[in-house]
Structures are given as C-alpha cells and as structure tokens.
XYZ file of N, CA and C in Angstrom:
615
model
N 0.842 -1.191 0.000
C 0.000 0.000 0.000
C 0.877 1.242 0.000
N 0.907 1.932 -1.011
C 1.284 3.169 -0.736
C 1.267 4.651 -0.079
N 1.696 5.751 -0.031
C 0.929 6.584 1.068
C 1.103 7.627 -0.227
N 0.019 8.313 -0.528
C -0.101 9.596 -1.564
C -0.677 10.734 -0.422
N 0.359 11.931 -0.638
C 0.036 13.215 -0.775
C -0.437 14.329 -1.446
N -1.243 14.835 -1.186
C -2.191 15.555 -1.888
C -2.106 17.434 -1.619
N -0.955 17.910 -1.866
C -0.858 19.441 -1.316
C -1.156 20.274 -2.334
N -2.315 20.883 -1.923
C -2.620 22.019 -2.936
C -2.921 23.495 -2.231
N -3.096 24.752 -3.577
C -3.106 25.426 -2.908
C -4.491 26.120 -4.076
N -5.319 26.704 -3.116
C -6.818 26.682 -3.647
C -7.245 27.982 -3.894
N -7.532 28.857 -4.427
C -7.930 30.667 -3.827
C -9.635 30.583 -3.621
N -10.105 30.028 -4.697
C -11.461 29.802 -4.892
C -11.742 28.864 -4.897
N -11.765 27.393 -4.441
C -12.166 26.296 -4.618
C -12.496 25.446 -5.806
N -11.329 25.837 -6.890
C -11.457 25.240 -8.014
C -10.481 23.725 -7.730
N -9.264 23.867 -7.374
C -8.323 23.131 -6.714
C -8.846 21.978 -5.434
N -9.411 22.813 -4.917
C -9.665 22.020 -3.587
C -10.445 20.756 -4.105
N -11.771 21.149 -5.128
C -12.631 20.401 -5.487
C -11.867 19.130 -5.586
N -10.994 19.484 -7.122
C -10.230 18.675 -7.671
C -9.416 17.630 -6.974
N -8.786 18.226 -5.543
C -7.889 17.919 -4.824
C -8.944 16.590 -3.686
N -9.868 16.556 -3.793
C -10.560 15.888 -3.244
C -11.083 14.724 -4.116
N -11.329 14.909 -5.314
C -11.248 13.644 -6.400
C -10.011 13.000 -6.644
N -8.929 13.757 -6.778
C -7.399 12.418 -6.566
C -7.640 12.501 -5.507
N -7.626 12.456 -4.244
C -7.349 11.598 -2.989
C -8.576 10.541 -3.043
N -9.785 11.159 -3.337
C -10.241 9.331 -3.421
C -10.039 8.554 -4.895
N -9.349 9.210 -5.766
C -8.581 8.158 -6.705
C -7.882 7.358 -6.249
N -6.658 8.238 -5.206
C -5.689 7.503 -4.929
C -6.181 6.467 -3.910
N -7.714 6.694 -3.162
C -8.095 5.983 -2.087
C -8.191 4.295 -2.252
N -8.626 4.914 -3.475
C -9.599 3.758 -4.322
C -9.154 2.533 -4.529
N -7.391 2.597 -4.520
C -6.735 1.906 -5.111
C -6.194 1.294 -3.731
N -6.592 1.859 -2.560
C -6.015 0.950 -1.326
C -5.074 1.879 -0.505
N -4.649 3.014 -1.293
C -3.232 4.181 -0.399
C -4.548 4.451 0.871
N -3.023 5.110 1.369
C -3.098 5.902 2.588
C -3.045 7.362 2.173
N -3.762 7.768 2.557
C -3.786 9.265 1.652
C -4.002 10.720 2.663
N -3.204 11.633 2.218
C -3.264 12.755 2.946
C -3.688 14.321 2.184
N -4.315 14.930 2.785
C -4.820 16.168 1.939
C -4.277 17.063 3.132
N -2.966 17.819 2.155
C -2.915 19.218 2.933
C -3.031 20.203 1.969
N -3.219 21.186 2.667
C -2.959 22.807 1.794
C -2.081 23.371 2.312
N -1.154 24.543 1.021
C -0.304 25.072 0.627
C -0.554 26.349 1.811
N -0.213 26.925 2.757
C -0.283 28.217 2.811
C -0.546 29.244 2.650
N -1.842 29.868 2.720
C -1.469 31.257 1.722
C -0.941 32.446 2.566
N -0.457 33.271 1.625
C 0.257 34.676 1.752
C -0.484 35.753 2.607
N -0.025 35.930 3.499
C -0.376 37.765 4.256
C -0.885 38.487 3.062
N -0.055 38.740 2.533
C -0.195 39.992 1.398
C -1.770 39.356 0.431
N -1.843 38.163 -0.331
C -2.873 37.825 -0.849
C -4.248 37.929 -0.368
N -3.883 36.980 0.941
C -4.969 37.027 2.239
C -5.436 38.877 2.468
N -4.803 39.322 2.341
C -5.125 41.438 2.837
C -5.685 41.466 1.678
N -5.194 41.326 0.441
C -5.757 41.739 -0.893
C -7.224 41.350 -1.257
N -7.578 40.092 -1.075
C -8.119 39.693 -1.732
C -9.554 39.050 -0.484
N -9.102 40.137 0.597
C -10.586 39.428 1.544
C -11.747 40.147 1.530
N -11.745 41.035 0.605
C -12.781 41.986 -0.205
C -14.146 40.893 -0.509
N -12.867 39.801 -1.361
C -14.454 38.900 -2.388
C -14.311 38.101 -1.745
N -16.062 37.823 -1.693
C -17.059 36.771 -0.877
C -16.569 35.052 -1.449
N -15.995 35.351 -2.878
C -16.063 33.735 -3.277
C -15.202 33.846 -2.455
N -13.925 34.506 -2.851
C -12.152 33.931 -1.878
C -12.675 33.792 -0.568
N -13.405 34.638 0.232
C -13.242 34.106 1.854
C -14.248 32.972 1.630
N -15.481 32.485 1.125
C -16.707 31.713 1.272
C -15.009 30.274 1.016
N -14.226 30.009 -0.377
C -13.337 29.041 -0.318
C -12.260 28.380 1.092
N -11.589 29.905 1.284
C -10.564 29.503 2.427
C -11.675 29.543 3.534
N -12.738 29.734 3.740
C -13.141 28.542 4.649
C -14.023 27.401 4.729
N -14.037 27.039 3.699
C -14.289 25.354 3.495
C -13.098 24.807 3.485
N -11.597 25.533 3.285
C -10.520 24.916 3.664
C -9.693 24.861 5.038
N -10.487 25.627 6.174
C -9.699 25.943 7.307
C -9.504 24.966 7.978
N -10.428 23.998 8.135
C -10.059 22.896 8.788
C -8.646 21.364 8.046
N -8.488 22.060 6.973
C -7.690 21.149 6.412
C -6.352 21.790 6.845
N -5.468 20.813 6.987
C -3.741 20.686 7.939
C -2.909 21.618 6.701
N -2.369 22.611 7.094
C -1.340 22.951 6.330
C -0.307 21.878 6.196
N 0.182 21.965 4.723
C 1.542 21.435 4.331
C 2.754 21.733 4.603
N 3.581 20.533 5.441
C 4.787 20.570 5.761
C 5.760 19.618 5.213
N 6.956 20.178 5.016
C 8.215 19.276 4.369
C 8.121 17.620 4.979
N 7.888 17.659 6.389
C 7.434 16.269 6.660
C 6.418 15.416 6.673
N 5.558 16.390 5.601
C 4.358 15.595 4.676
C 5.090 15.146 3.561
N 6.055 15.557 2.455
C 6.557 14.989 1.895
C 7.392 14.206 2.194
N 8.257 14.065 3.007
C 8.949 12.881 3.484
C 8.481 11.775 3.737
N 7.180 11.411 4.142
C 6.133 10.791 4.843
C 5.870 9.942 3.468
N 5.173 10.898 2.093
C 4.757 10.180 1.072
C 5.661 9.422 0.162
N 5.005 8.748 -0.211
C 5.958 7.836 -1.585
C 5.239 8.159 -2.958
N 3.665 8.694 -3.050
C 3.522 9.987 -3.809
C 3.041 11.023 -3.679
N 3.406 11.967 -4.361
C 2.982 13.610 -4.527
C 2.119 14.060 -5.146
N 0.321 14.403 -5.435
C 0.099 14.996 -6.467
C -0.535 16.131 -6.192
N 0.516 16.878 -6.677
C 0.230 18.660 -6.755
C -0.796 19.444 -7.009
N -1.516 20.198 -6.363
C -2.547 20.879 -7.018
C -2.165 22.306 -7.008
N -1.941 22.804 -8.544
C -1.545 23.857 -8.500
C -1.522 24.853 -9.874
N -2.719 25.883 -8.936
C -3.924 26.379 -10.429
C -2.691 27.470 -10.796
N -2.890 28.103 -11.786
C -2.306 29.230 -12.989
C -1.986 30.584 -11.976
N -0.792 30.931 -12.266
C -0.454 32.510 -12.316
C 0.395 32.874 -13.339
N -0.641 33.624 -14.613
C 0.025 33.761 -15.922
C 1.236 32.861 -16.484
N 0.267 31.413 -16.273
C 1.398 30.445 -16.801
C 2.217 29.651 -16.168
N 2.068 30.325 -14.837
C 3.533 29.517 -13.875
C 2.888 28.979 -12.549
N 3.415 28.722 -11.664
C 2.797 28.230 -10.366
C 3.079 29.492 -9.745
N 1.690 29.268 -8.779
C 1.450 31.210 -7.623
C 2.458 30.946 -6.815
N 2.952 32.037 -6.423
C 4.071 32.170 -5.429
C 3.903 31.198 -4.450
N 2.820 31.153 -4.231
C 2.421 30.353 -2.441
C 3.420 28.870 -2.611
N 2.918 28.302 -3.639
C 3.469 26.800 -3.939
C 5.126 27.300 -4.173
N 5.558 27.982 -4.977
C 6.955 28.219 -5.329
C 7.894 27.995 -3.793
N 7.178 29.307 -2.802
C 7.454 29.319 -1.411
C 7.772 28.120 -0.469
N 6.895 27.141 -1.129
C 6.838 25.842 -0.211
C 7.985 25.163 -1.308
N 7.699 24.579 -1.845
C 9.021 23.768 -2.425
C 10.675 24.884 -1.796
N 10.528 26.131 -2.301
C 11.382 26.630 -1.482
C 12.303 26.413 -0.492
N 10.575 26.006 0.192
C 10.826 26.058 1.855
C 11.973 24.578 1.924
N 11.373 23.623 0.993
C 11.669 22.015 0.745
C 13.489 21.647 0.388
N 14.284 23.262 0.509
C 15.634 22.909 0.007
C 16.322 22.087 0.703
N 16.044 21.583 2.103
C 16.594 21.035 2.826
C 16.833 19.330 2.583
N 15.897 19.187 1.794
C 15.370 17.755 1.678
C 15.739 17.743 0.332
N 16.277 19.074 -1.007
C 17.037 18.395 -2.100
C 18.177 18.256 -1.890
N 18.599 18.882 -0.266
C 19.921 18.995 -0.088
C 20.801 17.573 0.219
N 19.735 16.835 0.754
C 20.199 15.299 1.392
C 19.386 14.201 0.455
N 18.772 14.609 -0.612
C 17.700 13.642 -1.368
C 16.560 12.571 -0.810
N 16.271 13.410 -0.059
C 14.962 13.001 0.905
C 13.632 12.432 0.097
N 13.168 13.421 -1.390
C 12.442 13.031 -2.762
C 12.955 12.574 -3.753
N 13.958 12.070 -3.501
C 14.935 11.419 -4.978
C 14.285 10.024 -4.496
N 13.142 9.742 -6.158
C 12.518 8.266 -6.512
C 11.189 8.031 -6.264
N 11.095 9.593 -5.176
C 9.313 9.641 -5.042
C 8.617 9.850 -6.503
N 6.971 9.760 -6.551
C 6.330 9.689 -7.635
C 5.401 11.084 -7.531
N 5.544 12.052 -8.878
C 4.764 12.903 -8.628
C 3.828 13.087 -9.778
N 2.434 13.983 -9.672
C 1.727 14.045 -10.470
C 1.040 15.475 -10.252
N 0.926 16.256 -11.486
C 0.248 17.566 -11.223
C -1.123 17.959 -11.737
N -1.886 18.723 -10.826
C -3.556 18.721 -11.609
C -3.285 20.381 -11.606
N -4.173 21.099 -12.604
C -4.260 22.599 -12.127
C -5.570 23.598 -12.561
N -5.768 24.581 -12.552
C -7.144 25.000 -13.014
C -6.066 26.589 -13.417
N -6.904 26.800 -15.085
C -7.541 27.837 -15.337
C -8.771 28.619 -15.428
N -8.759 30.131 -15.711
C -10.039 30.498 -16.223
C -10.040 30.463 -17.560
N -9.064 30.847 -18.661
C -9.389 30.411 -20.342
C -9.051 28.942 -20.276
N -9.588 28.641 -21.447
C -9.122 27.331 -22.060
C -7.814 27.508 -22.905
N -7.021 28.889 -22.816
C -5.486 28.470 -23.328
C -4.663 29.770 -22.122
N -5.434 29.851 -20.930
C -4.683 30.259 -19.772
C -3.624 29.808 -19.160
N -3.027 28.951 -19.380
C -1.719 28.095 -18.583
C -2.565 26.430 -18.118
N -3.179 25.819 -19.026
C -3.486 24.301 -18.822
C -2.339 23.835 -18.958
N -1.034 23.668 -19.870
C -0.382 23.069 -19.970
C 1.028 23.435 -19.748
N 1.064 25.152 -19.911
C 2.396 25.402 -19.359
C 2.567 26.218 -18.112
N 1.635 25.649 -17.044
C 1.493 25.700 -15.625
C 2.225 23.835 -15.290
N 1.665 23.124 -15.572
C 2.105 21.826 -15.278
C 3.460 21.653 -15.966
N 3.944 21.912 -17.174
C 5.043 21.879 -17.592
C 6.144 22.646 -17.054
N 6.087 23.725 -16.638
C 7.327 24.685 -15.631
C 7.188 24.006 -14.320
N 5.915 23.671 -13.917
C 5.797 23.234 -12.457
C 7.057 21.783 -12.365
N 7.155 20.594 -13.701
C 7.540 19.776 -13.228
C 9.142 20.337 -13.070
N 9.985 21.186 -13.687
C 10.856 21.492 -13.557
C 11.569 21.418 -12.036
N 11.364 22.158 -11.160
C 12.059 21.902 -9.839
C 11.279 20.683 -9.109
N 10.552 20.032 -9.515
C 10.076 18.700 -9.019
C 11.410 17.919 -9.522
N 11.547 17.889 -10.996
C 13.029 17.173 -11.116
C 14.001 17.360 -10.304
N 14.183 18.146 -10.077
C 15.368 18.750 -9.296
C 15.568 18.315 -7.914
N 14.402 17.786 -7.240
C 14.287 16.701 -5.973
C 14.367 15.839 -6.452
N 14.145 15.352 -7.513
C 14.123 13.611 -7.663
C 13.071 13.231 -8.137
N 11.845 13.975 -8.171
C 10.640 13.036 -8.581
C 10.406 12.235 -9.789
N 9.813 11.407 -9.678
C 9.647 10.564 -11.339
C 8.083 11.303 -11.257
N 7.953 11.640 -12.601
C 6.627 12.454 -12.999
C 5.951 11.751 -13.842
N 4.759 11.454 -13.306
C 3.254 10.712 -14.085
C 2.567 11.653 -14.788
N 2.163 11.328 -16.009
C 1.180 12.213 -16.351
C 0.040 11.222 -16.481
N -0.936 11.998 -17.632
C -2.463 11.590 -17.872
C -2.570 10.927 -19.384
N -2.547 10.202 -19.440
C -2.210 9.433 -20.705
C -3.850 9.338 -21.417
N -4.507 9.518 -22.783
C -4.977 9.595 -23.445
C -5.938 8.612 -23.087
N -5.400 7.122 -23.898
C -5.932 6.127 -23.547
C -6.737 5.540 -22.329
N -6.687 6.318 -21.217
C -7.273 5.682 -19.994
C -7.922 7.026 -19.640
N -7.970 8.043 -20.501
C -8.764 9.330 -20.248
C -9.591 10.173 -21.398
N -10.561 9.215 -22.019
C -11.327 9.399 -23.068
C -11.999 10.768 -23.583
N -12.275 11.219 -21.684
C -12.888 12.683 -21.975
C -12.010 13.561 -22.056
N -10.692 13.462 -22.840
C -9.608 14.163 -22.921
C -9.929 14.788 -24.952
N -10.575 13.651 -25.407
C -11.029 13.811 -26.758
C -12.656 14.167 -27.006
N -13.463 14.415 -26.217
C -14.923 14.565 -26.144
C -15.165 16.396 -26.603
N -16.011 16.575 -27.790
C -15.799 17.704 -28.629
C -15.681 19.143 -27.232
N -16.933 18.837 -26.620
C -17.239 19.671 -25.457
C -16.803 20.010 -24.482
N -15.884 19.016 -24.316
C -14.895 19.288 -22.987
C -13.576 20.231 -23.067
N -13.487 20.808 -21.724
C -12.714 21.745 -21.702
C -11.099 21.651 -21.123
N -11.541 20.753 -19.610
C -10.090 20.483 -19.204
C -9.521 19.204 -19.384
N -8.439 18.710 -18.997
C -7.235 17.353 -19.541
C -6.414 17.976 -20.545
N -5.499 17.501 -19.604
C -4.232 17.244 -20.470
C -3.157 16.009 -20.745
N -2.808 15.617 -20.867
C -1.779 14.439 -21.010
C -0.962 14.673 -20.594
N -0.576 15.950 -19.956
C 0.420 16.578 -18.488
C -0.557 15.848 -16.950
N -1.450 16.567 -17.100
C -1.942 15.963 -15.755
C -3.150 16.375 -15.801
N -4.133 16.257 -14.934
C -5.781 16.849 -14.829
C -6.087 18.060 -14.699
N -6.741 18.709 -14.771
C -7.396 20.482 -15.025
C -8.288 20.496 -15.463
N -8.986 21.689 -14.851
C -10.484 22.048 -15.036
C -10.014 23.459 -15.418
N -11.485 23.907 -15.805
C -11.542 25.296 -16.253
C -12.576 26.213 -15.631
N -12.356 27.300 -14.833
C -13.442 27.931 -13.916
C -14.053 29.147 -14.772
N -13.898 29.140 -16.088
C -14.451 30.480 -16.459
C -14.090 31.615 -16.791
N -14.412 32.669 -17.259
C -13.714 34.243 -17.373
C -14.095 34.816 -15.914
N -15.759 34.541 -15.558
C -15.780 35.071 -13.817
C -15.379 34.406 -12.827
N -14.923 33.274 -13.406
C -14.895 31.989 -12.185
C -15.820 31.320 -11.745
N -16.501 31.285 -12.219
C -18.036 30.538 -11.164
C -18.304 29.367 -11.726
N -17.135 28.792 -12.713
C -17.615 26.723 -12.957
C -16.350 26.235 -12.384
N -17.297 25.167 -11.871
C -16.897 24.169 -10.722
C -16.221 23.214 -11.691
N -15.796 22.343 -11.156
C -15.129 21.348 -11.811
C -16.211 20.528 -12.360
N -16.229 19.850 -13.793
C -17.245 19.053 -14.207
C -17.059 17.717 -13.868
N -17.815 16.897 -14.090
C -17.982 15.344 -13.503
C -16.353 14.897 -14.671
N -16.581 15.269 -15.413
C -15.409 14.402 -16.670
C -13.784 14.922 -15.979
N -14.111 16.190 -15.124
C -12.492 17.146 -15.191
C -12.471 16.251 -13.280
N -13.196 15.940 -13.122
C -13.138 15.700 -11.599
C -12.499 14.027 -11.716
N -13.155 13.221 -12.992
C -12.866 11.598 -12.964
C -11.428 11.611 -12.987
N -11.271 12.349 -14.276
C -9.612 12.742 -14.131
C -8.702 12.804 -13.055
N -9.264 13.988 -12.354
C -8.356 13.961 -11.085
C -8.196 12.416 -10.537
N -9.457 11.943 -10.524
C -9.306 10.709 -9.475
C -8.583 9.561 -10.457
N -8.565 9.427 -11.807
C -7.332 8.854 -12.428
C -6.236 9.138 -12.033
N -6.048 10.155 -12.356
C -4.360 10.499 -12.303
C -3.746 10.178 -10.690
N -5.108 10.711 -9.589
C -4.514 9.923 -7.985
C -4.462 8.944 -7.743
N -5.090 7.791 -8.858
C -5.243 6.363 -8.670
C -3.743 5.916 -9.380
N -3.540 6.642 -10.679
C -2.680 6.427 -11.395
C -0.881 6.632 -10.547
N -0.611 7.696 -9.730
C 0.336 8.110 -9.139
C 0.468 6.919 -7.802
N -0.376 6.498 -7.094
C -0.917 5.899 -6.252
C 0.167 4.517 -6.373
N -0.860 3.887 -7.910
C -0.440 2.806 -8.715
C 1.658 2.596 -8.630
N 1.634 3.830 -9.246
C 3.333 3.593 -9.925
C 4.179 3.693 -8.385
N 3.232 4.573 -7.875
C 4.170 4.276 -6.178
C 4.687 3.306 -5.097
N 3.372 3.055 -5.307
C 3.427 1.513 -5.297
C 4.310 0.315 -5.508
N 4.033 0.373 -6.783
C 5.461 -0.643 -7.638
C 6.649 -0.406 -6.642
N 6.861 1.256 -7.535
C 8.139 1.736 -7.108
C 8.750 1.168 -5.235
N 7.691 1.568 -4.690
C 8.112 1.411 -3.228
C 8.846 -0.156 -2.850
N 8.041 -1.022 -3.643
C 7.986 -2.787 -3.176
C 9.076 -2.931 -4.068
C-alpha cells in the first residue's frame, strides 16, 4: 500500500474540489492518503478578503492541515494541485518547495512519484504550461513524474470538454470563475490519484 500526498493550494475552490477527487482516486486503489494545503500569503490574504467567493473558499478549507516538508517525506507519492499565475505556479506553492531545500539537499524526494492537476479560467490560460514549468524543480528533488495518458482518459477527446491534459488533470473555472469542476475534469483527477498511487506503489515494493 502506498501513502499519496495531496498538497494544494486553492484561492477559490477550483483546486480544492479537484484535490478531493485524486485523494479518493488515490483511495480507491487501497493508499493511505493525505490532503494538505499550501499556505497562503499575508499579502494575498489582505488583498483579496474583499471577495465573498475567496473568503466563502478559504473557509471550506480551514479545517484542512497545512503542508509541511514532513508531509513529503512521509509520502511515496505527490500529487500537486496547483492552479495558474500567468502560466507559472502562484508564489504560495513556489514558497513551499522553497521552503523544501533542505530535503534536495540530502535527497529526501529522490525516486518519489509525482503528479500535477491545475485550473484555469481560459481554455489556453496556462493548462499546460502551468504543469510543464511546475515539473521542472520537481526534477530537481528527484521526482519521477506521471502524467495523464490519453488512452485511460477518453474525456480528454470529447468535442465539449474543456479540461485534460496528457500533463496531468485540469479544469476550467471560467472568465468570472463561477464553474466548478465538471464530472469528466473531476474523474480525471481521481485517475491520475489512482494512477500516481499505482506507480508508487510498484516503485516502493
């Protein structure tokens, strides 16, 4: 049995959703599974406690455990939740791997298994080169990186659909934000946590 980690970081509950379909992907399959969240920022938190969605989100998340370096140590996989800032991952997540130099310093994640989900608002907002820069300093610990492979994710080709990638799972919230993750962008997630789950597995035994 493997143990999957699940650290994301949410503003509006596009992430969180998501972040709750891989952990019972990864459940599904028999792991031990953990859901933390990423931290957020003073400065964001001041900015942005104006709108009702952002505070109505961070607190459907308050009761969930912030993420610590000895949540990753703990797992044998990782899958990231980590929505768009013009393309790249939001500071908050950058901060935490950051925080994580200690553990590329002694290879604490060298052989762990990682996997990334993320949300935009366009459909060519950073779906794919949010997950693609993201895996970059994941290499750099060691991770072996899973993606979402075609074949075992059908609604990746369905005319209507908006999020999947063959990087990893994503949904799309809109120009105002107000869509939720759909049933097809949510199965995903729980593939790709079943899928990361899976290879960890192996890997571990």
């Amino acid at each position: 049995m493997s143990k999957v980690l699940v650290p994301f970081y949410s503003s509006y509950g596009h992430i969180h959703e998501m972040a709750k379909a891989v952990a019972k992907g990864a459940e599904e399959t028999g792991a031990e599974v953990r859901i933390v969240r990423i931290p957020e920022s003073q400065m964001a938190k001041e900015g942005m406690s104006t709108q009702e969605a952002y505070v109505e989100a961070q607190n459907q998340q308050a009761d969930i455990p912030e993420a610590t370096t000895d949540d990753l140590v703990w797992a044998d996989g990782v899958v990231w939740g980590i929505p768009t800032r013009f393309g790249n991952m939001p500071a908050q997540v950058k901060q935490f791997m950051d925080a994580a130099g200690g553990l590329w310093a002694n290879g604490s994640l060298e052989g762990k298994v990682a996997g990334i989900f993320t949300s935009t608002n366009t459909a060519h907002g950073g779906q794919e080169t949010t997950i693609i820069t993201s895996v970059v300093p994941l290499l750099h610990f060691g991770f072996i990186f899973v993606g979402l492979p075609y074949g075992e994710n059908p609604e990746m080709t369905e005319r209507d659909f908006v999020g999947g990638t063959p990087y990893g799972a994503s949904t799309l919230a809109g120009p105002d934000g107000t869509r939720m993750p759909s049933e097809g962008e949510l199965t995903m997630g729980g593939r790709l946590g079943a899928r990361v789950a899976k290879v960890a597995e192996k890997l571990s035994n």
